[in-house]
CSV table of C-alpha atoms in Angstrom, one decimal:
chain,number,residue,atom,x,y,z
I,176,MET,CA,11.7,29.7,-61.0
I,177,THR,CA,14.8,27.6,-61.7
I,178,TYR,CA,16.9,27.5,-58.7
I,179,PHE,CA,20.6,26.7,-58.2
I,180,ILE,CA,20.8,23.1,-57.0
I,181,PRO,CA,24.7,22.0,-56.2
I,182,ASP,CA,25.7,18.4,-56.7
I,183,LYS,CA,27.5,18.5,-53.4
I,184,LEU,CA,26.4,19.7,-50.1
I,185,PRO,CA,27.9,23.1,-49.4
I,186,ARG,CA,30.9,22.6,-47.0
I,187,LEU,CA,29.4,25.5,-45.0
I,188,MET,CA,26.1,26.4,-44.6
I,189,VAL,CA,24.4,29.1,-42.5
I,190,ALA,CA,21.5,29.0,-40.2
I,191,PRO,CA,20.7,32.4,-39.3
I,192,ASN,CA,17.5,32.4,-37.4
I,193,GLY,CA,16.2,28.9,-36.5
I,194,ALA,CA,12.8,28.1,-35.1
I,195,ARG,CA,13.5,29.9,-31.5
I,196,PRO,CA,16.0,32.8,-31.3
I,197,MET,CA,14.2,36.1,-31.2
I,198,LYS,CA,15.2,39.8,-31.4
I,199,LYS,CA,15.4,40.1,-27.7
I,200,ASP,CA,18.1,37.4,-28.1
I,201,HIS,CA,20.1,39.3,-30.4
I,202,PRO,CA,19.0,42.1,-32.4
I,203,GLU,CA,20.5,40.6,-35.6
I,204,VAL,CA,18.3,37.7,-35.7
I,205,PRO,CA,16.6,37.7,-39.1
I,206,VAL,CA,12.6,37.5,-38.8
I,207,THR,CA,11.4,38.9,-42.0
I,208,ILE,CA,11.8,38.2,-45.7
I,209,SER,CA,14.0,41.1,-46.2
I,210,GLU,CA,16.0,40.6,-43.3
I,211,THR,CA,16.9,37.0,-44.1
I,212,VAL,CA,17.5,38.0,-48.0
I,213,LYS,CA,20.0,40.6,-46.7
I,214,THR,CA,21.6,38.3,-44.3
I,215,ALA,CA,22.0,35.6,-46.8
I,216,LYS,CA,23.7,37.8,-49.2
I,217,LEU,CA,26.3,39.0,-46.7
I,218,CYS,CA,26.8,35.5,-45.4
I,219,PHE,CA,27.5,34.2,-49.2
I,220,ASP,CA,29.7,36.8,-49.4
I,221,ALA,CA,31.5,35.9,-46.1
I,222,GLY,CA,31.8,32.2,-47.4
I,223,ALA,CA,28.6,30.2,-46.7
I,224,GLY,CA,27.5,28.3,-49.7
I,225,GLY,CA,24.0,27.5,-48.5
I,226,ILE,CA,21.3,29.0,-46.2
I,227,HIS,CA,19.0,26.9,-44.0
I,228,PHE,CA,16.2,29.4,-43.3
I,229,HIS,CA,13.1,29.4,-40.9
I,230,MET,CA,9.7,31.7,-41.9
I,231,ARG,CA,8.6,33.7,-38.9
I,232,ASP,CA,4.9,35.2,-38.7
I,233,GLU,CA,3.7,38.6,-37.6
I,234,ASN,CA,4.8,37.8,-33.9
I,235,GLY,CA,8.3,36.6,-34.9
I,236,GLN,CA,7.3,32.9,-34.3
I,237,HIS,CA,8.3,29.9,-36.3
I,238,ILE,CA,5.8,29.0,-39.0
I,239,LEU,CA,5.4,26.4,-41.8
I,240,ASP,CA,4.0,28.6,-44.3
I,241,SER,CA,4.0,27.6,-48.1
I,242,GLY,CA,3.3,31.2,-49.5
I,243,LEU,CA,5.9,32.7,-47.4
I,244,CYS,CA,8.6,30.1,-48.2
I,245,VAL,CA,7.8,30.3,-51.9
I,246,GLU,CA,8.2,34.1,-51.7
I,247,ALA,CA,11.4,34.1,-49.8
I,248,LEU,CA,12.7,31.5,-52.1
I,249,MET,CA,12.0,33.8,-55.3
I,250,GLU,CA,13.6,36.8,-53.5
I,251,LEU,CA,16.8,34.9,-52.4
I,252,GLN,CA,17.2,33.4,-55.9
I,253,LYS,CA,17.5,37.1,-57.0
I,254,GLN,CA,19.8,38.1,-54.7
I,255,VAL,CA,22.0,35.1,-54.2
I,256,PRO,CA,21.6,33.0,-57.4
I,257,LYS,CA,24.4,30.8,-56.6
I,258,MET,CA,23.6,29.9,-52.9
I,259,HIS,CA,21.7,26.6,-52.1
I,260,LEU,CA,18.5,27.6,-50.5
I,261,GLN,CA,17.1,25.1,-47.9
I,262,VAL,CA,13.8,25.4,-46.4
I,263,THR,CA,12.8,23.8,-43.1
I,264,THR,CA,9.8,21.2,-42.0
I,265,GLU,CA,10.9,21.5,-38.2
I,266,ALA,CA,7.9,20.6,-36.0
I,267,VAL,CA,9.0,22.5,-32.7
I,268,GLY,CA,6.4,20.3,-31.2
I,269,LYS,CA,3.3,21.8,-32.9
I,270,TYR,CA,3.4,20.7,-36.5
I,271,SER,CA,2.3,17.4,-37.5
I,272,PRO,CA,3.8,15.1,-40.3
I,273,ASP,CA,0.8,16.0,-42.4
I,274,ILE,CA,1.5,19.6,-42.2
I,275,MET,CA,5.1,19.1,-42.9
I,276,ARG,CA,4.6,16.9,-46.1
I,277,LYS,CA,2.1,19.3,-47.2
I,278,LEU,CA,4.5,22.2,-47.0
I,279,ALA,CA,6.9,20.0,-49.0
I,280,TYR,CA,4.6,19.3,-51.8
I,281,GLU,CA,3.3,22.8,-52.2
I,282,VAL,CA,6.7,24.6,-52.1
I,283,LYS,CA,9.0,22.1,-54.0
I,284,PRO,CA,12.1,23.7,-53.0
I,285,PRO,CA,15.7,23.2,-54.2
I,286,GLY,CA,16.4,22.1,-50.7
I,287,ILE,CA,14.7,21.0,-47.7
I,288,SER,CA,15.7,19.6,-44.3
I,289,ILE,CA,13.5,17.1,-42.6
I,290,GLY,CA,13.9,15.7,-39.2
I,291,ILE,CA,13.3,11.9,-40.0
I,292,ARG,CA,12.4,11.2,-36.5
I,293,GLU,CA,9.9,14.0,-36.7
I,294,MET,CA,8.5,13.1,-40.3
I,295,ILE,CA,8.2,9.5,-38.9
I,296,PRO,CA,7.6,9.2,-35.3
I,297,SER,CA,6.3,5.7,-35.8
I,298,ARG,CA,9.8,4.7,-36.9
I,299,GLN,CA,7.9,2.8,-39.6
I,300,PRO,CA,7.9,4.6,-42.8
I,301,SER,CA,4.3,4.8,-44.4
I,302,LEU,CA,3.1,4.7,-47.9
I,303,GLU,CA,2.7,8.5,-47.4
I,304,ASP,CA,6.3,8.8,-46.4
I,305,ILE,CA,7.5,6.6,-49.4
I,306,LYS,CA,5.6,9.0,-52.0
I,307,LEU,CA,6.7,11.9,-50.2
I,308,TYR,CA,10.6,11.2,-50.4
I,309,LYS,CA,10.1,9.8,-53.9
I,310,TYR,CA,8.2,12.8,-55.2
I,311,LEU,CA,10.9,15.2,-53.7
I,312,THR,CA,13.7,13.1,-55.2
I,313,GLU,CA,12.1,13.1,-58.5
I,314,ASN,CA,11.5,17.0,-58.5
I,315,GLY,CA,15.1,17.3,-57.9
I,316,THR,CA,15.1,18.7,-54.4
I,317,LYS,CA,18.1,17.9,-52.1
I,318,ILE,CA,16.8,16.4,-48.9
I,319,GLN,CA,18.9,17.0,-46.1
I,320,HIS,CA,17.9,14.3,-43.2
I,321,ILE,CA,18.3,15.7,-39.9
I,322,CYS,CA,19.7,13.0,-37.6
I,323,TYR,CA,19.7,13.7,-33.8
I,324,GLY,CA,21.2,10.4,-32.8
I,325,PRO,CA,23.2,7.5,-34.9
I,326,GLU,CA,19.7,5.5,-34.1
I,327,ASP,CA,17.8,7.9,-36.8
I,328,LEU,CA,20.3,6.4,-39.1
I,329,ASP,CA,18.6,2.9,-39.0
I,330,LEU,CA,15.3,4.8,-39.8
I,331,LEU,CA,16.9,6.6,-42.8
I,332,TYR,CA,18.1,3.1,-44.0
I,333,ASP,CA,14.7,1.4,-43.8
I,334,LEU,CA,13.3,4.5,-45.6
I,335,ILE,CA,16.0,4.4,-48.4
I,336,GLN,CA,15.2,0.6,-48.8
I,337,LYS,CA,11.5,0.9,-48.9
I,338,THR,CA,11.8,4.0,-51.5
I,339,ASN,CA,14.3,2.3,-53.6
I,340,LEU,CA,16.5,5.5,-53.3
I,341,SER,CA,20.4,5.5,-53.7
I,342,LYS,CA,22.5,4.9,-50.9
I,343,ASN,CA,24.9,7.0,-52.7
I,344,ASP,CA,25.5,10.9,-51.9
I,345,VAL,CA,22.7,10.9,-49.1
I,346,TRP,CA,22.7,14.5,-47.6
I,347,CYS,CA,22.7,14.3,-43.7
I,348,MET,CA,23.2,16.8,-40.9
I,349,PHE,CA,24.2,15.3,-37.5
I,350,VAL,CA,22.7,17.4,-34.5
I,351,ILE,CA,25.5,17.3,-31.7
I,352,GLY,CA,23.9,18.5,-28.4
I,353,HIS,CA,20.6,20.2,-28.2
I,354,TYR,CA,19.5,24.0,-27.8
I,355,SER,CA,18.0,22.9,-24.6
I,356,GLY,CA,21.1,22.7,-23.1
I,357,LYS,CA,22.1,19.3,-23.8
I,358,VAL,CA,26.2,19.6,-24.1
I,359,SER,CA,27.7,19.3,-27.7
I,360,ASN,CA,30.3,16.9,-27.4
I,361,PRO,CA,32.8,16.4,-30.4
I,362,ASN,CA,33.1,12.6,-29.4
I,363,ASN,CA,29.7,12.4,-30.3
I,364,ILE,CA,30.2,12.5,-34.1
I,365,SER,CA,32.1,9.2,-34.5
I,366,PRO,CA,29.1,7.1,-33.6
I,367,PHE,CA,27.2,8.6,-36.6
I,368,LEU,CA,30.1,7.7,-38.9
I,369,GLU,CA,30.2,4.1,-37.4
I,370,LYS,CA,26.6,3.5,-38.2
I,371,LEU,CA,26.9,4.9,-41.7
I,372,LYS,CA,29.8,2.3,-42.4
I,373,THR,CA,27.8,-0.4,-40.9
I,374,LEU,CA,24.7,0.5,-42.9
I,375,GLU,CA,26.8,1.1,-46.1
I,376,ILE,CA,25.3,4.5,-46.7
I,377,ASN,CA,27.6,6.9,-48.6
I,378,ALA,CA,26.5,10.1,-47.1
I,379,ASP,CA,27.7,13.6,-47.8
I,380,TRP,CA,27.2,14.8,-44.0
I,381,ALA,CA,27.7,18.3,-42.2
I,382,VAL,CA,27.5,18.8,-38.3
I,383,CYS,CA,25.8,21.4,-36.2
I,384,ALA,CA,26.3,22.1,-32.7
I,385,PHE,CA,25.6,24.5,-29.6
I,386,ALA,CA,26.6,27.4,-27.4
I,387,LYS,CA,30.3,27.3,-26.2
I,388,GLU,CA,30.9,23.9,-27.3
I,389,GLU,CA,30.2,24.3,-31.0
I,390,VAL,CA,33.7,25.2,-32.1
I,391,PRO,CA,35.4,22.0,-30.9
I,392,CYS,CA,32.5,20.0,-32.7
I,393,LEU,CA,32.9,21.8,-35.9
I,394,LYS,CA,36.7,21.5,-36.0
I,395,MET,CA,36.2,17.8,-35.2
I,396,ALA,CA,33.8,17.5,-38.2
I,397,ILE,CA,36.2,18.8,-40.7
I,398,LYS,CA,38.9,16.8,-39.1
I,399,LEU,CA,36.9,13.8,-39.9
I,400,GLY,CA,35.7,14.8,-43.6
I,401,GLY,CA,32.6,16.4,-42.8
I,402,LYS,CA,30.8,19.7,-43.4
I,403,ILE,CA,29.7,22.4,-41.0
I,404,ARG,CA,26.8,24.5,-40.4
I,405,VAL,CA,26.7,27.9,-38.2
I,406,GLY,CA,24.5,30.5,-37.5
I,407,PHE,CA,22.4,32.1,-34.6
I,408,GLU,CA,19.7,28.9,-34.7
I,409,ASN,CA,22.8,27.3,-32.9
I,410,SER,CA,24.9,29.5,-31.3
I,411,ILE,CA,25.4,33.6,-31.2
I,412,LEU,CA,28.9,33.1,-30.0
I,413,MET,CA,32.1,33.9,-32.0
I,414,PRO,CA,35.2,31.0,-31.8
I,415,ASP,CA,36.8,33.3,-29.1
I,416,GLY,CA,33.7,33.1,-27.0
I,417,LYS,CA,32.5,36.6,-27.4
I,418,ILE,CA,29.0,37.4,-28.5
I,419,ALA,CA,28.8,37.7,-32.5
I,420,PRO,CA,27.8,41.0,-33.8
I,421,ASN,CA,25.9,39.3,-36.9
I,422,ASN,CA,25.8,36.0,-38.6
I,423,GLU,CA,28.2,37.0,-41.2
I,424,ALA,CA,30.9,37.4,-38.6
I,425,LYS,CA,30.6,33.9,-37.8
I,426,VAL,CA,30.7,32.4,-41.2
I,427,LYS,CA,33.7,34.8,-41.9
I,428,ALA,CA,35.4,33.3,-38.7
I,429,VAL,CA,34.6,29.6,-39.1
I,430,ASN,CA,35.5,29.6,-42.9
I,431,THR,CA,39.0,29.9,-41.4
I,432,PHE,CA,38.7,26.4,-39.8
I,433,PHE,CA,39.0,24.6,-43.6
I,434,ASN,CA,42.4,26.2,-44.0
């Protein structure tokens, strides 16, 4: 399977399901492959250039399953051949770095998100970590490094140095706030950018944020030259504060922020 690999991080990606939202939270959370594919097509038509998706098991729970990921990627590529497809290695407190690495090696996806502090909890990149990042890069996989705080960029810098990878066009996702209730503050974006400048990392970066504070963060990211990710993984609210009918409505609404 030959996947679409963009040169640049899409300016708007959709994260339609995440690891935690369930049908009880919103009936339009896609939990099956067919639902995810349908959502992807609708969101692509609404303006999303990429999709960050999670696989779910028969009970709707987040699962790192290589077979399901490959099946989903094949179906997505058929339906949205010009959409960047990004799988996740999110640990959600139950998957070890070994399992995260195993998924990456077995799937060889066009795009993958890796929470760098989850993959390298010791904050000391091991030979296994170096091998993985080199392998993915050489395979053509676009890695988006998930950073929960500016200090994660120090770890990323160390990894870049030890893998001899380029500091140019590094894809990052800055997580502003937290699903558990930590408030998303748009002023928390600038410290990431200051750290990038200090470390001389030329990043292609995006922001995701949560709940009712999501919109100010997205607008600030765009103002500062960044990109954005939206979807039910982060918030089920529309910019006006009402419950979104579906993911594609959110995508269509926030796409206007670039105008």
